[in-house]
Amino acid sequence: MTLFTKPMIYLWILIGLLGMVCSFKKTIRYWIAFLPVVTSFLICLASPVNGDMRYMLPITASTILYVAFVNEIIYKEYNEF
């Protein structure tokens, strides 16, 4: 079983991305975009089947979109001409 088939690795990736967004002074206003993922995680945390892939699927599916989003906002904010 590979690392990318485990659902919690995607959560750690998103926590890292949220930390990156909140650590830069210019990009802290974008933290609101992470609310759907945080809400989904809190629902999974409160459920009795925490960590099941079926319930972590919204987080897993949206991880690549958040990676692209963070890449774009950091590039746009710090490479202004």
Short mmCIF file of C-alpha atoms in Angstrom, two decimals:
data_model
loop_
_atom_site.label_atom_id
_atom_site.label_comp_id
_atom_site.label_asym_id
_atom_site.label_seq_id
_atom_site.Cartn_x
_atom_site.Cartn_y
_atom_site.Cartn_z
CA MET A 1 0.00 0.00 0.00
CA THR A 2 1.44 3.34 -1.03
CA LEU A 3 1.46 6.57 0.91
CA PHE A 4 -1.04 8.27 -1.41
CA THR A 5 -3.74 5.68 -0.76
CA LYS A 6 -3.95 6.65 2.89
CA PRO A 7 -6.53 9.41 3.42
CA MET A 8 -4.76 11.29 6.21
CA ILE A 9 -1.74 12.22 4.05
CA TYR A 10 -4.01 14.55 2.12
CA LEU A 11 -5.09 16.21 5.33
CA TRP A 12 -1.47 16.82 6.31
CA ILE A 13 -0.81 18.30 2.88
CA LEU A 14 -3.74 20.68 3.32
CA ILE A 15 -2.63 21.62 6.83
CA GLY A 16 0.78 22.45 5.40
CA LEU A 17 -0.78 24.55 2.65
CA LEU A 18 -2.96 26.39 5.15
CA GLY A 19 0.11 27.03 7.28
CA MET A 20 1.91 28.41 4.23
CA VAL A 21 -0.96 30.74 3.42
CA CYS A 22 -1.22 31.99 7.00
CA SER A 23 2.52 32.40 7.47
CA PHE A 24 2.96 35.01 4.74
CA LYS A 25 1.71 38.47 5.61
CA LYS A 26 0.43 39.23 2.12
CA THR A 27 -1.53 36.01 1.69
CA ILE A 28 -3.22 35.65 5.09
CA ARG A 29 -6.49 36.97 3.67
CA TYR A 30 -6.88 33.76 1.61
CA TRP A 31 -7.39 31.49 4.64
CA ILE A 32 -11.15 31.72 4.14
CA ALA A 33 -10.84 29.47 1.04
CA PHE A 34 -9.86 26.60 3.33
CA LEU A 35 -13.11 26.68 5.35
CA PRO A 36 -14.89 23.92 3.34
CA VAL A 37 -11.99 21.53 3.87
CA VAL A 38 -11.67 22.37 7.56
CA THR A 39 -15.43 21.91 8.01
CA SER A 40 -15.30 18.55 6.22
CA PHE A 41 -12.41 17.46 8.43
CA LEU A 42 -14.22 18.49 11.60
CA ILE A 43 -17.27 16.48 10.50
CA CYS A 44 -15.03 13.47 9.84
CA LEU A 45 -13.38 13.95 13.21
CA ALA A 46 -16.73 13.93 15.00
CA SER A 47 -17.98 10.86 13.17
CA PRO A 48 -17.41 7.35 14.54
CA VAL A 49 -15.67 6.23 11.33
CA ASN A 50 -12.90 8.81 11.31
CA GLY A 51 -10.30 8.22 8.62
CA ASP A 52 -12.46 6.10 6.34
CA MET A 53 -11.71 6.91 2.70
CA ARG A 54 -15.38 7.31 1.85
CA TYR A 55 -15.77 10.20 4.28
CA MET A 56 -12.40 11.76 3.47
CA LEU A 57 -13.09 11.81 -0.29
CA PRO A 58 -13.96 15.55 -0.51
CA ILE A 59 -10.65 16.37 1.15
CA THR A 60 -8.76 13.92 -1.04
CA ALA A 61 -10.35 15.15 -4.26
CA SER A 62 -9.79 18.84 -3.55
CA THR A 63 -6.16 18.60 -2.48
CA ILE A 64 -4.75 19.14 -5.96
CA LEU A 65 -6.98 22.20 -6.42
CA TYR A 66 -5.69 23.70 -3.19
CA VAL A 67 -2.09 23.03 -4.22
CA ALA A 68 -2.69 24.92 -7.47
CA PHE A 69 -4.53 27.69 -5.59
CA VAL A 70 -1.70 28.24 -3.10
CA ASN A 71 0.88 28.11 -5.88
CA GLU A 72 -1.01 30.76 -7.83
CA ILE A 73 -1.60 33.17 -4.95
CA ILE A 74 2.00 32.99 -3.77
CA TYR A 75 3.26 33.50 -7.32
CA LYS A 76 0.85 36.40 -7.88
CA GLU A 77 1.53 38.14 -4.57
CA TYR A 78 5.33 37.90 -4.64
CA ASN A 79 6.07 38.30 -8.34
CA GLU A 80 4.28 41.57 -9.07
CA PHE A 81 5.87 43.69 -11.73
#
